[in-house]
């Protein structure tokens, strides 16, 4: 029996709202008003009219209007068509978007909330422009410019005893960095230079003395960690960075700085049209997750944020006990609340080092003779991959170099031969460089790609000159190969590895223009439709949410990004300049907030406070003595200023709850 379009739409609505068995509806040809009448009162429908609706649904790619009921999409089509479907039931027509373009809500498949938050509150001196809590930070891509900015910032430091944290340094753009150089520039100020990759740090002597980074601490490093640490130069990378964070994290991540940064990212993501964000593999820390939840969980947050557990941490903790490793992983599923949720049966691993550090593992090495690094040693990676595969997990793997890809594909092939699985969606994350035969094999094995096309924009031009050479640099992020191999392709920023700007990621993939100007690897360009799908329906597919979001399809959540122009109506080079009006999240219309216009002040770190009284149930109730002038308190809480050393202050939290309880108590106890 053939159903009419009208009956089909009504059936879809009924099924999406869970109000009627769709087979019975189909057999009876029930219309929309009949459904509403049979089940009793429902929320009124709102029909949004737009200049154009890009549904990302191949069954109906374009539309004029979309009906929303109870936060879900009820029907899509022409205005007259939807009015006829509604019949006599109440509905309203909303023309807010009459001169705008709706597209399925942008999905940022891979961001890092803590790293992004701490970056935007640092002194950013990077290879591209950034908006930060302190204001706009312009790019600098040469050694002399970087040295001048760093020197000026250190001279401007108001309190030389306070830790100075800068982010964005890149050795191939900004020249050499070392403990000796930092000691020369800042002999009395503790300094942390956080590499653009965030996988490396440089420390000066003052910082190392203060935080206990000494020979005794170095003796606790494993052989792999020690190989990625240079005490003499103050340089720590990959596994060495993870280890040294045990000492220096309190100097980088005070609760005040973290909260200020997280709150900044809420507006930042919203202004870019993001309706869903996801972090595959963050820090394994319940207190840190609680701190994230305190900002992202409230219903007013303009996006939903999903998390995937960090398999690297579980593999390190339970190296010889796969049963417990899986059981402990599942315990994290209740760490979310509100608009923060953990995705079940998904896990994140890492093979080789960061592409920004040029520490990815390359089969043919590097032109300047340096070596890559493993984040997870191959034997540990193999143990964890096979264990989670056997537990039917969807596995996401950070991988950048072709030698790392060999390890990944060998493990995937081994797992498929041992225990064949359909629709496993093993996800190659970042996709920095791969040989053609590797891409073809990955497609045959059923892998999918979550790529960062911004790598080409930021790095390909310089890497053609240093490290990779022109041939391999042109093949960075080989998206066209993946498309030809039939692989699902999604995009992500890995914020702060790239700005979390979906339209810029689309621009990078469609144009492959480098920061230096020329196009790199034009044969790896993808078409606009593929790029738009990579930020919508394919991004949803990559985290198994394609049945809920990713396209403007009846039954899915009403998540839309609102654009001032259609991506199809502008030149490819203008894609990143399309203005975002705002978003719709589950039917809630959300105009984007204006960008910050002035420098914002954040509370400085709290390096020297001694607790005099006990904490209450919510974190900062108690009496403290400030041993240097500092401000205490959190955003939206009572702020008290200790005006001079020795001043005593009573601190209380006015926002309720104890989001920062464990972090603050641990930091103050450690520093007290």
XYZ file of C-alpha atoms in Angstrom:
672
model
C 0.000 0.000 0.000
C 1.355 3.432 -0.936
C 1.031 6.128 1.740
C 0.412 9.710 0.771
C 3.014 12.260 1.833
C 0.463 13.715 4.258
C -0.203 10.371 5.906
C 3.516 9.587 5.990
C 4.294 12.864 7.761
C 1.561 12.271 10.308
C 2.833 8.764 10.950
C 6.385 10.054 11.391
C 5.179 12.617 13.902
C 3.236 9.993 15.787
C 6.198 7.651 15.954
C 8.573 10.434 16.956
C 6.388 11.481 19.858
C 5.746 7.912 20.917
C 1.989 8.394 20.847
C 0.776 5.841 18.356
C 1.770 2.575 16.768
C 2.876 3.670 13.312
C 1.632 0.520 11.541
C -1.933 1.147 12.761
C -1.655 4.780 11.705
C -0.444 3.769 8.264
C -3.288 1.334 7.723
C -5.870 3.942 8.709
C -4.318 6.910 6.880
C -4.664 9.104 9.965
C -3.915 12.828 9.524
C -2.138 15.091 12.004
C -5.299 16.503 13.562
C -6.687 12.985 14.036
C -3.588 11.966 15.990
C -3.780 15.006 18.234
C -7.464 14.428 18.843
C -7.010 10.796 19.848
C -4.210 11.282 22.342
C -5.499 14.410 24.049
C -3.908 17.847 24.393
C -0.356 18.246 23.166
C 1.932 21.267 23.144
C 1.022 23.744 20.430
C 3.018 23.418 17.245
C 5.273 26.213 16.089
C 5.924 26.463 12.377
C 9.182 28.284 11.671
C 9.509 29.878 8.257
C 12.965 30.540 6.815
C 14.453 31.891 3.604
C 15.935 28.425 3.173
C 16.229 25.291 5.286
C 19.176 22.972 4.661
C 17.917 19.769 6.249
C 20.972 17.521 5.641
C 18.361 14.826 5.010
C 18.742 13.390 1.488
C 15.040 12.503 1.325
C 14.221 16.227 1.391
C 17.385 18.375 1.224
C 15.620 21.756 1.090
C 12.513 23.143 2.740
C 10.701 26.383 3.499
C 9.218 25.592 6.908
C 9.662 23.269 9.861
C 7.083 22.415 12.502
C 8.267 21.885 16.071
C 6.239 20.257 18.837
C 7.589 19.641 22.339
C 11.194 20.279 21.339
C 11.128 17.821 18.438
C 10.676 18.208 14.718
C 7.137 17.290 13.714
C 7.188 17.960 9.996
C 9.273 19.604 7.272
C 8.105 21.099 4.009
C 6.369 24.096 2.508
C 4.399 26.496 4.702
C 1.073 25.694 3.069
C 1.797 21.985 3.375
C 2.458 22.226 7.110
C -0.588 24.423 7.694
C -2.740 21.816 5.958
C -1.225 19.051 8.071
C -2.067 20.923 11.259
C -5.693 21.324 10.254
C -7.775 22.822 13.028
C -5.299 22.091 15.793
C -3.621 25.138 17.361
C -0.329 26.265 15.902
C 1.536 29.486 15.417
C 3.710 30.696 12.588
C 7.038 32.177 13.664
C 8.803 34.358 11.086
C 11.880 35.141 13.197
C 14.001 33.360 10.591
C 12.153 34.590 7.497
C 15.283 36.263 6.112
C 17.737 33.687 7.480
C 18.958 30.201 6.657
C 18.423 27.228 8.944
C 20.759 24.252 8.858
C 20.869 21.196 11.099
C 22.600 22.224 14.328
C 26.388 22.143 14.121
C 27.982 19.306 16.103
C 31.517 19.716 17.464
C 32.553 16.089 17.725
C 35.792 16.726 19.619
C 36.632 19.569 22.003
C 38.467 19.674 25.336
C 36.662 21.855 27.898
C 39.402 21.992 30.532
C 42.229 22.601 28.068
C 40.212 25.214 26.188
C 39.193 26.939 29.428
C 42.756 27.126 30.691
C 44.000 28.326 27.319
C 41.591 31.270 27.053
C 42.625 32.559 30.497
C 46.359 32.236 29.775
C 48.450 34.874 28.023
C 47.921 33.679 24.450
C 50.806 34.239 22.025
C 49.969 31.843 19.211
C 50.342 31.219 15.482
C 46.762 32.343 14.781
C 44.316 34.928 16.113
C 42.350 34.002 19.232
C 39.531 35.503 21.259
C 40.341 35.127 24.946
C 38.989 36.170 28.323
C 41.487 39.050 28.315
C 40.507 40.190 24.821
C 41.682 39.660 21.266
C 45.139 38.127 20.822
C 46.599 38.602 17.312
C 48.715 35.951 15.628
C 52.498 35.961 15.616
C 54.344 33.519 13.348
C 57.996 34.546 13.568
C 60.740 34.253 16.238
C 61.399 37.962 16.713
C 57.727 38.802 17.038
C 57.215 36.034 19.571
C 60.263 37.040 21.645
C 59.094 40.650 21.704
C 55.569 39.697 22.854
C 56.874 37.325 25.532
C 59.428 39.812 26.848
C 56.851 42.599 27.025
C 54.378 40.376 28.845
C 56.934 39.312 31.436
C 57.947 42.942 32.041
C 54.291 43.867 32.507
C 53.750 41.176 35.155
C 52.445 43.141 38.149
C 53.420 40.578 40.741
C 56.725 38.880 39.865
C 56.036 36.177 42.443
C 52.873 35.080 40.646
C 53.103 32.232 38.140
C 53.132 33.462 34.545
C 51.412 31.064 32.123
C 51.532 31.570 28.375
C 50.089 29.332 25.669
C 50.675 29.147 21.923
C 54.448 28.780 21.516
C 55.462 26.642 18.530
C 59.113 25.823 17.922
C 58.876 25.768 14.105
C 57.429 29.276 14.060
C 58.770 30.940 17.200
C 62.319 29.621 17.503
C 64.127 27.856 20.337
C 62.813 27.682 23.895
C 64.589 26.485 27.031
C 64.844 26.777 30.771
C 67.995 28.904 30.343
C 66.220 31.366 28.056
C 63.303 31.725 30.460
C 65.693 32.177 33.378
C 67.340 34.992 31.433
C 64.033 36.695 30.629
C 62.430 36.106 34.037
C 64.931 35.145 36.750
C 62.533 35.959 39.593
C 59.160 35.032 38.070
C 57.946 31.411 37.873
C 57.133 30.745 34.203
C 55.269 28.016 32.314
C 55.388 28.091 28.515
C 52.615 25.812 27.295
C 53.250 24.588 23.769
C 50.656 25.164 21.034
C 50.066 21.396 21.030
C 49.319 21.396 24.783
C 51.342 18.171 24.851
C 54.545 19.979 25.858
C 55.665 22.475 28.498
C 58.821 24.471 29.191
C 59.532 25.517 32.780
C 62.018 27.956 34.201
C 64.106 27.319 37.327
C 61.924 29.463 39.586
C 58.831 27.470 38.684
C 60.608 24.132 39.043
C 61.903 25.072 42.494
C 58.494 26.257 43.671
C 56.551 23.243 42.410
C 59.056 20.549 43.366
C 60.127 19.533 39.862
C 63.530 18.275 40.936
C 65.857 15.306 40.555
C 64.008 13.376 43.249
C 60.728 13.789 41.360
C 62.391 12.861 38.081
C 63.503 9.582 39.681
C 59.824 8.551 39.921
C 59.382 8.657 36.111
C 58.962 5.407 34.200
C 61.494 4.791 31.407
C 58.988 5.984 28.794
C 58.202 9.115 30.792
C 61.892 9.839 31.419
C 62.622 9.562 27.685
C 60.158 12.407 27.148
C 61.594 14.740 29.778
C 64.685 16.930 29.799
C 65.336 18.314 33.257
C 68.237 20.447 32.082
C 66.233 22.360 29.474
C 63.015 22.309 31.519
C 61.260 20.591 28.596
C 58.606 17.909 29.090
C 56.527 16.362 26.285
C 53.816 13.717 25.797
C 54.176 11.119 28.597
C 56.660 13.427 30.323
C 54.076 16.235 30.321
C 51.404 13.995 31.796
C 53.780 13.090 34.611
C 54.996 16.618 35.384
C 51.382 17.827 35.545
C 51.249 16.050 38.905
C 53.394 18.912 40.179
C 52.529 21.927 38.050
C 48.768 21.538 37.504
C 47.891 23.576 40.616
C 49.830 26.496 39.150
C 47.937 26.231 35.864
C 44.422 25.254 36.893
C 43.102 27.242 39.815
C 39.337 26.979 40.307
C 38.912 30.655 39.496
C 40.764 30.384 36.210
C 38.963 27.183 35.246
C 35.524 28.598 35.910
C 36.260 31.862 34.101
C 37.511 29.919 31.098
C 34.573 27.516 31.005
C 32.091 30.355 31.210
C 33.858 32.097 28.335
C 33.583 28.984 26.158
C 29.798 28.862 26.630
C 29.394 32.111 24.725
C 32.203 31.226 22.336
C 30.578 27.956 21.238
C 27.163 29.575 20.997
C 28.439 32.346 18.730
C 29.778 29.682 16.358
C 26.398 27.921 16.058
C 27.331 24.810 18.038
C 24.352 22.889 19.429
C 26.199 19.746 20.559
C 29.787 19.330 21.707
C 31.611 16.180 22.711
C 34.869 15.428 24.474
C 36.324 12.031 23.630
C 38.775 11.244 26.398
C 39.228 14.020 28.923
C 40.914 13.854 32.305
C 39.833 10.963 34.497
C 38.836 13.082 37.502
C 35.427 13.234 39.129
C 36.128 16.597 40.844
C 37.218 18.058 37.530
C 34.086 16.705 35.861
C 32.004 18.275 38.629
C 33.684 21.595 37.881
C 32.729 21.264 34.213
C 29.190 20.279 35.140
C 28.833 23.379 37.304
C 29.083 25.515 34.159
C 27.718 23.272 31.387
C 24.956 21.302 33.132
C 22.346 24.061 33.776
C 19.354 23.986 31.461
C 20.131 27.528 30.298
C 23.348 26.310 28.652
C 22.821 26.786 24.895
C 24.213 23.372 23.909
C 24.370 19.790 25.126
C 27.821 18.451 25.973
C 28.680 14.761 25.770
C 31.723 12.954 27.153
C 33.525 9.730 26.287
C 35.810 8.137 28.915
C 39.597 8.236 28.575
C 40.754 4.697 27.869
C 44.407 5.631 28.287
C 43.889 6.253 31.991
C 41.949 3.050 32.555
C 44.564 1.014 30.670
C 47.298 2.461 32.873
C 45.362 1.766 36.078
C 44.268 -1.787 35.230
C 47.033 -3.071 32.990
C 46.502 -6.732 33.844
C 42.828 -6.799 34.770
C 40.603 -6.191 31.722
C 37.421 -7.171 33.563
C 37.923 -4.535 36.214
C 39.085 -2.026 33.590
C 35.742 -2.303 31.804
C 33.762 -2.275 35.046
C 35.488 0.881 36.268
C 34.903 2.557 32.920
C 31.167 1.962 33.180
C 31.090 3.663 36.571
C 31.775 7.006 34.887
C 28.471 6.950 33.023
C 26.691 8.665 35.922
C 29.228 11.512 36.137
C 27.077 13.809 34.038
C 24.049 15.877 34.973
C 21.630 18.172 33.175
C 23.011 19.092 29.773
C 26.185 17.096 30.475
C 25.961 13.412 29.573
C 28.320 10.471 29.130
C 27.971 8.272 26.055
C 27.663 4.548 26.827
C 29.853 1.900 25.206
C 32.337 4.379 23.757
C 36.009 4.842 24.659
C 38.959 6.965 23.482
C 42.590 5.855 22.997
C 45.716 7.493 21.603
C 48.552 6.107 19.532
C 51.221 8.634 18.560
C 52.160 12.174 19.525
C 50.678 15.540 18.668
C 50.882 16.881 15.137
C 51.462 20.391 16.480
C 54.592 19.112 18.216
C 55.562 17.097 15.133
C 55.711 14.076 17.392
C 53.441 11.879 15.307
C 55.095 8.611 14.395
C 56.184 8.728 10.746
C 57.330 5.602 8.883
C 60.031 7.491 6.989
C 61.044 9.720 9.884
C 61.541 13.487 9.711
C 63.683 15.563 7.385
C 65.479 17.222 10.306
C 66.246 13.909 12.037
C 64.048 14.223 15.139
C 61.900 11.322 16.334
C 58.212 10.904 17.006
C 56.699 9.692 20.287
C 54.060 7.282 21.511
C 51.379 8.553 23.865
C 50.324 4.969 24.545
C 53.089 2.459 23.993
C 51.964 0.016 21.270
C 51.760 -2.964 23.629
C 49.559 -1.032 26.064
C 47.418 0.244 23.198
C 46.964 -3.276 21.854
C 45.959 -4.645 25.264
C 43.361 -1.923 25.759
C 42.015 -1.970 22.191
C 41.400 -5.715 22.199
C 39.807 -5.681 25.660
C 37.324 -2.926 24.836
C 36.635 -4.459 21.433
C 35.641 -7.707 23.117
C 33.309 -5.695 25.352
C 31.608 -4.280 22.208
C 32.819 -0.711 22.640
C 32.863 1.895 19.901
C 36.562 2.836 19.921
C 37.877 6.314 19.043
C 41.628 6.545 18.406
C 43.699 9.722 18.293
C 46.176 9.104 15.464
C 48.313 11.485 13.420
C 51.201 9.688 11.674
C 51.316 6.785 9.244
C 53.402 4.637 11.629
C 50.713 5.178 14.252
C 48.124 4.262 11.614
C 49.907 0.961 11.025
C 49.505 0.118 14.722
C 45.839 1.137 14.690
C 44.940 -0.819 11.550
C 46.837 -3.924 12.685
C 44.827 -3.962 15.896
C 41.541 -3.375 14.089
C 42.223 -6.182 11.614
C 43.267 -8.536 14.402
C 40.109 -7.738 16.377
C 37.846 -8.281 13.357
C 39.434 -11.663 12.657
C 39.112 -12.756 16.285
C 35.616 -11.409 16.872
C 33.844 -10.034 13.801
C 31.584 -7.083 14.556
C 29.160 -5.260 12.308
C 28.854 -1.471 12.587
C 31.781 -1.081 14.980
C 32.529 2.460 13.649
C 36.120 2.484 14.895
C 36.923 6.177 14.552
C 40.249 7.511 13.311
C 40.532 10.796 15.180
C 42.480 13.767 13.689
C 43.681 11.838 10.594
C 46.864 13.884 10.312
C 48.675 11.842 7.669
C 48.013 8.482 6.057
C 49.310 6.711 2.973
C 46.760 5.955 0.203
C 46.835 2.211 0.817
C 46.204 2.779 4.536
C 43.105 4.850 3.815
C 41.799 2.210 1.433
C 42.394 -0.501 4.038
C 40.721 1.532 6.780
C 37.639 1.832 4.583
C 37.578 -1.912 3.914
C 37.831 -2.609 7.656
C 34.810 -0.428 8.410
C 36.607 2.463 10.115
C 35.315 6.026 9.931
C 37.139 9.360 10.079
C 36.811 12.313 12.448
C 39.278 14.772 10.949
C 40.724 18.146 11.825
C 40.992 19.920 8.441
C 42.481 22.990 10.150
C 45.802 21.138 10.304
C 46.245 21.995 6.627
C 45.515 25.674 7.202
C 47.811 26.098 10.190
C 50.663 23.674 9.539
C 50.968 22.339 6.015
C 52.847 25.342 4.622
C 55.536 25.341 7.316
C 55.746 21.541 7.569
C 56.510 21.397 3.855
C 59.715 23.261 4.728
C 60.557 21.587 8.042
C 60.020 18.019 9.204
C 57.692 16.495 6.611
C 58.785 17.921 3.288
C 56.468 19.026 0.463
C 55.083 15.654 -0.641
C 53.891 14.491 2.784
C 52.733 17.990 3.774
C 50.428 18.052 0.745
C 48.855 14.794 1.922
C 48.011 16.007 5.410
C 44.381 15.178 6.293
C 43.652 13.223 3.069
C 39.884 13.700 3.053
C 39.284 13.031 -0.622
C 40.970 9.643 -0.254
C 38.689 8.834 2.684
C 35.650 9.944 0.682
C 36.639 7.711 -2.241
C 37.110 4.822 0.203
C 33.469 5.200 1.229
C 34.277 6.270 4.787
C 31.982 8.418 6.881
C 33.789 11.739 7.413
C 33.152 14.162 10.246
C 35.079 17.262 11.318
C 36.180 18.580 14.679
C 38.355 21.380 16.010
C 39.900 19.554 18.973
C 39.570 22.998 20.603
C 42.054 24.439 21.434
C 43.980 22.660 18.656
C 41.849 24.753 16.315
C 39.245 27.407 17.033
C 35.865 25.731 17.587
C 34.405 27.401 14.507
C 32.493 24.939 12.305
C 32.315 27.305 9.348
C 36.083 27.744 9.460
C 36.587 23.963 9.528
C 34.274 23.665 6.512
C 36.260 26.455 4.813
C 39.539 24.648 5.493
C 38.285 21.377 4.011
C 36.750 22.957 0.911
C 39.691 25.257 0.104
C 42.829 23.733 1.737
C 44.417 27.191 1.776
C 47.433 27.506 4.062
C 48.283 30.389 6.367
C 51.146 31.141 3.997
C 48.713 31.509 1.078
C 49.051 28.619 -1.388
C 46.647 25.702 -1.610
C 48.119 22.483 -0.205
C 47.047 19.217 -1.818
C 44.198 20.372 -4.074
C 43.504 16.735 -4.921
C 42.345 16.242 -1.296
C 39.663 18.980 -1.397
C 36.101 17.824 -0.646
C 32.875 19.329 -1.963
C 30.658 21.624 0.106
C 27.911 19.039 0.651
C 30.421 16.584 2.137
C 31.853 19.311 4.354
C 28.436 20.423 5.630
C 27.489 16.833 6.375
C 30.767 16.473 8.281
C 29.601 19.119 10.797
C 26.036 17.782 11.058
C 24.738 14.297 10.272
C 28.131 12.579 9.924
C 29.312 14.152 13.177
C 26.186 12.762 14.839
C 26.906 9.363 13.276
C 30.446 9.391 14.658
C 29.127 9.470 18.241
C 26.021 7.337 17.569
C 23.504 10.145 17.913
C 22.307 10.139 14.305
C 18.817 8.982 15.323
C 18.400 12.016 17.588
C 20.212 14.899 15.885
C 22.270 15.816 12.831
C 19.507 16.521 10.309
C 16.216 18.379 10.204
C 14.113 15.250 10.041
C 10.723 14.529 11.665
C 11.184 12.835 15.014
C 14.611 14.285 15.806
C 15.325 17.060 18.282
C 14.734 20.551 16.937
C 18.396 21.614 16.897
C 19.170 24.259 14.270
C 22.016 26.629 13.504
C 20.772 29.963 12.180
C 22.909 31.573 9.471
C 22.670 34.958 7.794
C 23.628 33.460 4.410
C 23.450 30.093 2.739
C 26.810 28.327 2.362
C 25.698 27.541 -1.193
C 25.217 31.231 -1.987
C 28.740 32.442 -1.192
C 32.126 31.863 -2.780
C 34.108 29.003 -1.179
C 36.656 31.471 0.199
C 33.868 33.364 1.993
C 32.436 30.378 3.884
C 34.216 31.200 7.142
C 32.837 34.757 7.041
C 29.163 33.766 7.147
C 27.589 35.300 10.245
C 25.855 33.068 12.782
C 22.643 34.589 14.172
C 22.292 31.974 16.895
C 20.816 28.545 17.420
C 17.683 26.617 18.298
C 18.183 23.915 20.919
C 15.381 21.394 21.350
C 12.911 24.024 20.180
C 14.322 26.885 22.273
C 15.260 29.920 20.178
C 18.670 31.269 21.279
C 20.133 34.428 19.723
C 23.906 34.355 20.103
C 25.416 36.747 22.651
C 27.634 39.562 21.397
C 31.360 38.980 21.401
C 33.250 40.531 24.331
C 34.268 44.084 23.509
C 36.760 44.801 26.269
C 39.331 43.074 28.376
C 37.786 41.041 31.175
C 39.496 40.719 34.527
C 39.792 37.307 36.125
C 40.821 36.510 39.636
C 44.519 35.705 39.906
C 45.684 32.309 41.131
C 45.466 31.591 44.858
C 49.003 30.368 45.518
C 49.359 31.055 49.194
C 46.271 30.859 51.387
C 46.253 29.112 54.722
C 43.000 27.662 55.989
C 42.037 28.610 59.525
C 38.583 27.114 59.787
C 36.796 24.046 58.412
C 35.027 23.912 55.109
C 31.262 23.676 55.049
C 29.330 21.386 52.733
C 29.683 23.828 49.853
C 33.256 24.592 49.005
C 34.603 27.857 50.152
C 33.072 28.422 53.552
C 35.793 29.030 56.085
C 38.404 31.488 57.278
C 41.618 32.129 55.381
C 44.737 34.203 55.808
C 46.219 35.691 52.641
C 50.005 35.672 52.615
C 49.997 37.891 49.554
C 47.362 40.249 48.131
C 44.841 38.162 46.263
C 41.189 37.835 45.504
C 39.184 34.816 46.470
C 35.815 33.672 45.216
C 34.205 32.355 42.059
C 32.100 33.855 39.343
C 28.569 34.515 40.594
C 29.775 34.050 44.158
C 30.633 36.542 46.846
C 34.043 38.094 46.061
C 36.226 39.294 48.902
C 39.562 41.050 48.507
C 42.413 40.502 50.932
C 44.114 43.843 50.579
C 47.393 43.065 52.251
C 49.468 40.115 53.456
C 48.227 38.767 56.731
C 44.684 39.953 56.170
C 42.024 37.527 57.296
C 38.886 36.904 55.258
C 35.771 34.828 55.638
C 34.779 33.301 52.330
C 31.326 32.004 51.499
C 29.781 30.688 48.321
C 26.561 32.382 47.277
C 25.730 30.186 44.289
C 24.983 27.032 46.268
C 26.411 23.585 45.768
C 29.984 22.464 45.925
C 31.093 22.210 42.319
C 34.708 22.988 43.076
C 34.798 21.270 46.436
C 37.453 18.653 45.880
C 39.615 20.790 43.595
C 39.685 23.806 45.853
C 40.165 21.831 49.025
C 42.982 19.814 47.453
C 44.716 22.895 46.130
C 44.457 24.918 49.308
C 45.509 22.002 51.476
C 48.455 21.355 49.167
C 49.538 24.974 49.208
C 48.743 25.678 52.836
